[in-house]
CSV table of C-alpha atoms in Angstrom, one decimal:
chain,number,residue,atom,x,y,z
A,1,MET,CA,20.6,-8.6,-5.3
A,2,LYS,CA,19.1,-9.7,-2.0
A,3,THR,CA,15.6,-10.8,-1.5
A,4,GLN,CA,13.1,-11.7,1.3
A,5,TYR,CA,10.0,-13.8,0.5
A,6,PHE,CA,6.8,-12.9,2.4
A,7,PRO,CA,4.3,-15.7,1.8
A,8,ALA,CA,0.6,-14.8,2.4
A,9,ALA,CA,0.2,-17.9,4.7
A,10,ASP,CA,2.8,-16.5,7.1
A,11,ARG,CA,0.9,-13.2,7.7
A,12,GLY,CA,-0.5,-12.3,11.1
A,13,VAL,CA,-4.3,-12.5,11.3
A,14,LYS,CA,-6.8,-10.5,13.3
A,15,ASP,CA,-10.5,-11.4,13.1
A,16,ILE,CA,-12.9,-9.4,15.2
A,17,GLY,CA,-16.0,-10.1,13.1
A,18,TRP,CA,-16.6,-6.9,11.2
A,19,LEU,CA,-12.8,-6.5,10.5
A,20,LYS,CA,-10.5,-9.1,9.2
A,21,SER,CA,-6.8,-8.0,8.9
A,22,ASN,CA,-3.7,-9.7,7.5
A,23,PHE,CA,-0.4,-8.3,8.7
A,24,PHE,CA,3.0,-8.6,7.0
A,25,PHE,CA,4.7,-6.7,9.8
A,26,SER,CA,4.2,-6.5,13.6
A,27,PHE,CA,1.0,-4.6,14.1
A,28,SER,CA,-1.8,-4.4,16.7
A,29,ASP,CA,-1.8,-7.8,18.6
A,30,PHE,CA,0.5,-9.5,16.0
A,31,TYR,CA,4.2,-9.5,16.8
A,32,HIS,CA,6.9,-11.1,14.7
A,33,PRO,CA,10.5,-10.5,16.1
A,34,MET,CA,12.0,-10.7,12.5
A,35,ARG,CA,9.3,-8.6,10.8
A,36,SER,CA,9.0,-5.2,12.3
A,37,ALA,CA,9.5,-3.2,9.0
A,38,PHE,CA,11.0,-3.3,5.5
A,39,GLY,CA,13.0,-0.1,5.0
A,40,THR,CA,10.8,2.8,5.9
A,41,LEU,CA,7.7,0.6,5.3
A,42,ILE,CA,6.5,-0.3,8.7
A,43,ALA,CA,2.9,-1.5,8.1
A,44,PHE,CA,1.3,-3.4,5.2
A,45,ASN,CA,-2.2,-4.6,6.2
A,46,ASP,CA,-4.7,-6.4,3.9
A,47,ASP,CA,-8.0,-5.4,5.5
A,48,TYR,CA,-11.6,-6.5,5.0
A,49,VAL,CA,-14.4,-4.4,6.5
A,50,GLU,CA,-18.1,-5.4,6.7
A,51,ALA,CA,-20.8,-3.0,5.3
A,52,GLY,CA,-21.8,-0.4,7.8
A,53,LYS,CA,-18.7,-0.9,9.9
A,54,GLY,CA,-15.4,1.0,10.2
A,55,PHE,CA,-12.9,2.8,12.3
A,56,GLY,CA,-14.1,5.5,14.7
A,57,THR,CA,-12.3,8.8,15.2
A,58,HIS,CA,-8.7,8.2,16.2
A,59,PRO,CA,-5.4,10.1,16.1
A,60,HIS,CA,-2.1,9.8,14.1
A,61,VAL,CA,1.1,11.7,14.3
A,62,ASN,CA,4.2,11.8,12.0
A,63,MET,CA,3.2,9.0,9.7
A,64,GLU,CA,2.5,8.7,6.0
A,65,ILE,CA,-0.7,6.6,5.8
A,66,ILE,CA,-1.8,5.2,2.4
A,67,SER,CA,-5.0,3.4,1.7
A,68,VAL,CA,-5.3,1.5,-1.6
A,69,LEU,CA,-9.0,0.7,-2.0
A,70,LEU,CA,-9.4,-2.5,-4.0
A,71,LYS,CA,-13.1,-3.2,-3.5
A,72,GLY,CA,-16.1,-1.3,-2.1
A,73,LYS,CA,-16.8,2.3,-0.9
A,74,MET,CA,-15.6,4.2,2.2
A,75,ASN,CA,-16.0,7.6,3.7
A,76,HIS,CA,-13.3,9.8,5.1
A,77,LYS,CA,-13.7,12.5,7.8
A,78,ASP,CA,-10.9,14.3,9.6
A,79,SER,CA,-9.9,17.1,11.8
A,80,MET,CA,-8.7,19.2,8.8
A,81,GLY,CA,-12.3,19.5,7.7
A,82,TYR,CA,-12.4,17.0,4.9
A,83,SER,CA,-15.5,14.9,4.5
A,84,THR,CA,-15.3,12.8,1.3
A,85,GLU,CA,-16.2,9.4,-0.2
A,86,ILE,CA,-13.8,7.1,-2.0
A,87,GLU,CA,-14.7,4.2,-4.2
A,88,ALA,CA,-12.5,1.4,-5.6
A,89,PRO,CA,-10.2,1.5,-7.4
A,90,ALA,CA,-8.7,4.5,-5.7
A,91,VAL,CA,-6.0,5.7,-3.3
A,92,GLN,CA,-6.0,8.1,-0.4
A,93,ILE,CA,-3.1,9.4,1.6
A,94,MET,CA,-2.7,11.2,4.9
A,95,SER,CA,0.5,12.9,5.9
A,96,ALA,CA,-0.3,13.0,9.6
A,97,GLY,CA,2.6,15.4,10.4
A,98,SER,CA,2.1,17.3,13.7
A,99,GLY,CA,-1.2,15.5,14.2
A,100,LEU,CA,-4.7,14.8,13.0
A,101,ARG,CA,-7.8,12.8,13.8
A,102,HIS,CA,-10.0,10.9,11.3
A,103,GLU,CA,-12.6,8.2,10.8
A,104,GLU,CA,-13.2,5.7,8.0
A,105,TYR,CA,-16.4,3.6,7.5
A,106,ASN,CA,-17.7,1.2,4.9
A,107,ILE,CA,-20.6,3.1,3.4
A,108,GLY,CA,-21.4,0.7,0.6
A,109,THR,CA,-23.5,-2.5,0.4
A,110,GLU,CA,-20.6,-4.9,-0.1
A,111,GLU,CA,-17.5,-5.8,1.9
A,112,VAL,CA,-14.6,-3.4,1.6
A,113,ASN,CA,-11.1,-4.6,0.9
A,114,PHE,CA,-8.2,-2.1,1.1
A,115,LEU,CA,-4.5,-2.1,1.7
A,116,GLN,CA,-3.4,0.0,4.7
A,117,ILE,CA,0.2,1.1,4.2
A,118,TRP,CA,2.3,3.1,6.7
A,119,ILE,CA,5.6,4.7,5.7
A,120,LEU,CA,7.9,6.7,8.0
A,121,PRO,CA,8.0,10.4,7.0
A,122,LYS,CA,11.0,12.3,5.7
A,123,GLN,CA,10.3,15.3,7.8
A,124,GLN,CA,8.7,15.5,11.3
A,125,ASN,CA,5.8,17.7,12.4
A,126,ILE,CA,4.8,19.1,9.0
A,127,SER,CA,1.3,20.5,8.5
A,128,PRO,CA,-1.1,17.6,8.1
A,129,ARG,CA,-2.6,17.0,4.7
A,130,TYR,CA,-5.0,14.7,2.9
A,131,GLN,CA,-5.4,13.7,-0.8
A,132,GLN,CA,-7.2,11.2,-2.9
A,133,ARG,CA,-7.2,10.0,-6.5
A,134,SER,CA,-9.1,7.5,-8.6
A,135,PHE,CA,-7.4,5.0,-10.9
A,136,PRO,CA,-10.0,3.3,-13.2
A,137,GLN,CA,-8.8,-0.1,-14.5
A,138,GLU,CA,-9.5,0.8,-18.1
A,139,LYS,CA,-7.0,3.7,-17.9
A,140,ARG,CA,-4.1,1.6,-16.6
A,141,LYS,CA,-4.4,-1.6,-18.7
A,142,ASN,CA,-1.1,-3.3,-19.5
A,143,LYS,CA,1.1,-0.7,-17.7
A,144,LEU,CA,2.6,0.2,-14.4
A,145,VAL,CA,1.0,3.4,-13.1
A,146,THR,CA,2.4,5.7,-10.4
A,147,ILE,CA,-0.3,6.1,-7.7
A,148,VAL,CA,1.8,7.7,-4.9
A,149,SER,CA,5.0,9.6,-5.1
A,150,GLY,CA,7.3,11.8,-3.1
A,151,GLU,CA,7.0,14.4,-5.8
A,152,GLU,CA,3.9,16.6,-6.5
A,153,GLY,CA,1.9,15.8,-9.6
A,154,MET,CA,-1.6,16.0,-11.0
A,155,GLU,CA,-2.0,12.3,-11.7
A,156,HIS,CA,-1.0,10.8,-8.4
A,157,CYS,CA,-1.0,11.4,-4.6
A,158,TRP,CA,2.1,12.7,-3.0
A,159,ILE,CA,3.6,12.0,0.4
A,160,ASN,CA,6.3,13.3,2.7
A,161,GLN,CA,8.9,10.7,1.8
A,162,ASN,CA,11.2,9.8,-1.1
A,163,ALA,CA,9.0,6.8,-1.9
A,164,LYS,CA,6.8,5.7,-4.9
A,165,LEU,CA,3.9,3.3,-5.2
A,166,SER,CA,3.0,1.9,-8.6
A,167,LEU,CA,0.0,-0.3,-9.5
A,168,GLY,CA,0.2,-2.7,-12.4
A,169,TYR,CA,-2.6,-4.5,-14.3
A,170,TYR,CA,-1.8,-6.7,-17.3
A,171,GLU,CA,-4.5,-8.4,-19.3
A,172,GLN,CA,-2.0,-10.5,-21.3
A,173,PRO,CA,1.3,-12.1,-20.2
A,174,ALA,CA,4.1,-9.6,-20.2
A,175,SER,CA,7.6,-9.0,-19.0
A,176,VAL,CA,8.0,-5.7,-17.0
A,177,THR,CA,11.4,-4.2,-16.1
A,178,TYR,CA,11.4,-1.9,-13.0
A,179,ALA,CA,14.5,0.2,-12.8
A,180,PHE,CA,15.3,2.5,-9.8
A,181,ASN,CA,18.2,4.2,-8.1
A,182,PRO,CA,19.7,1.5,-5.8
A,183,LEU,CA,21.2,4.1,-3.4
A,184,ASN,CA,19.3,3.7,-0.1
A,185,LYS,CA,16.3,2.2,-1.9
A,186,CYS,CA,14.5,-1.1,-1.7
A,187,LEU,CA,11.3,-2.6,-3.3
A,188,PHE,CA,8.4,-4.4,-1.7
A,189,ILE,CA,6.3,-6.1,-4.4
A,190,PHE,CA,2.8,-7.4,-3.5
A,191,SER,CA,0.8,-9.7,-5.7
A,192,ILE,CA,-2.9,-8.8,-5.7
A,193,ASP,CA,-4.4,-11.2,-8.3
A,194,GLY,CA,-3.1,-13.4,-11.1
A,195,SER,CA,0.3,-15.0,-11.6
A,196,LEU,CA,3.5,-13.1,-11.0
A,197,ARG,CA,7.1,-14.2,-11.1
A,198,VAL,CA,9.7,-11.8,-9.6
A,199,GLN,CA,13.2,-12.9,-10.6
A,200,ASP,CA,13.2,-16.6,-9.6
A,201,GLN,CA,10.3,-16.3,-7.1
A,202,VAL,CA,6.7,-17.2,-8.1
A,203,LEU,CA,4.2,-15.1,-6.1
A,204,GLN,CA,0.7,-16.4,-5.6
A,205,PRO,CA,-2.1,-13.9,-4.9
A,206,ARG,CA,-1.3,-12.0,-1.6
A,207,ASP,CA,2.3,-13.1,-1.5
A,208,ALA,CA,5.0,-10.4,-1.4
A,209,ILE,CA,8.8,-10.1,-1.9
A,210,GLY,CA,11.3,-7.6,-0.7
A,211,ILE,CA,14.3,-6.7,-2.9
A,212,TRP,CA,17.4,-4.6,-2.2
A,213,GLU,CA,21.0,-4.1,-3.3
A,214,THR,CA,20.1,-3.8,-7.0
A,215,GLY,CA,18.8,-1.2,-9.4
A,216,GLU,CA,16.6,-3.3,-11.7
A,217,VAL,CA,14.1,-6.1,-11.3
A,218,THR,CA,12.2,-8.1,-13.9
A,219,LEU,CA,8.6,-9.1,-13.3
A,220,GLN,CA,6.9,-11.8,-15.4
A,221,CYS,CA,3.1,-11.3,-15.4
A,222,GLY,CA,0.5,-13.9,-16.4
A,223,GLU,CA,-3.0,-13.1,-17.7
A,224,LYS,CA,-5.1,-10.6,-15.7
A,225,THR,CA,-2.4,-9.9,-13.2
A,226,THR,CA,-2.6,-7.1,-10.7
A,227,PHE,CA,0.3,-6.1,-8.4
A,228,LEU,CA,1.7,-3.3,-6.3
A,229,VAL,CA,5.3,-2.1,-6.2
A,230,ILE,CA,6.5,0.0,-3.3
A,231,GLU,CA,9.8,1.8,-3.7
A,232,THR,CA,11.0,3.2,-0.4
A,233,PRO,CA,14.2,4.3,1.3
A,234,VAL,CA,16.1,1.6,3.2
A,235,ASN,CA,16.8,4.2,6.0
A,236,GLN,CA,14.7,7.2,6.9
A,237,LYS,CA,17.4,9.7,6.0
């Protein structure tokens, strides 16, 4: 097993007033020569948006864009005709494919906090698509729930990549074993709240760890611990 520790304190920071972003990988004005991606995961941003503010209409092409809404309420409008609202805890995805345009604004009365995740697609220039799902905390207590997958399903969002995102919330201390096919796969584990130990590494809130060359990982959760596991290909093909 190989690991790479990503402490929260080492993230890139962008503060433009209404938007405060924290970057694990090179993004926007932040550049880190040794952190351009982790497998097909090329962006993991921890974003905070003031009430009434947001992102005006802008384009995307050939990218799997995932938003994990942890706090607040946002709208979504795009060139495919979707006009929706999403409220935490929830997830939305866009398979940008051949191209789309969209906007996102904080339409609530409190600050929004969401994780913006970009993953390289499996196939290029597919027809763009959008999807959202809600994941109430009471329905995912003390278990690891799939929120995004490369396979279609009624309970999660699906994307154009052999990847999987799982959200865990444990009220009581627990030991969780995550098993996966090690062939061309790696894990990126992000601690949201609480105490989390991954193998021998203790993760404080907003720390992360990357893991590869193994097929099983043990996670030790403390009380009221929330975390995200991203399983994604090491290489695009």
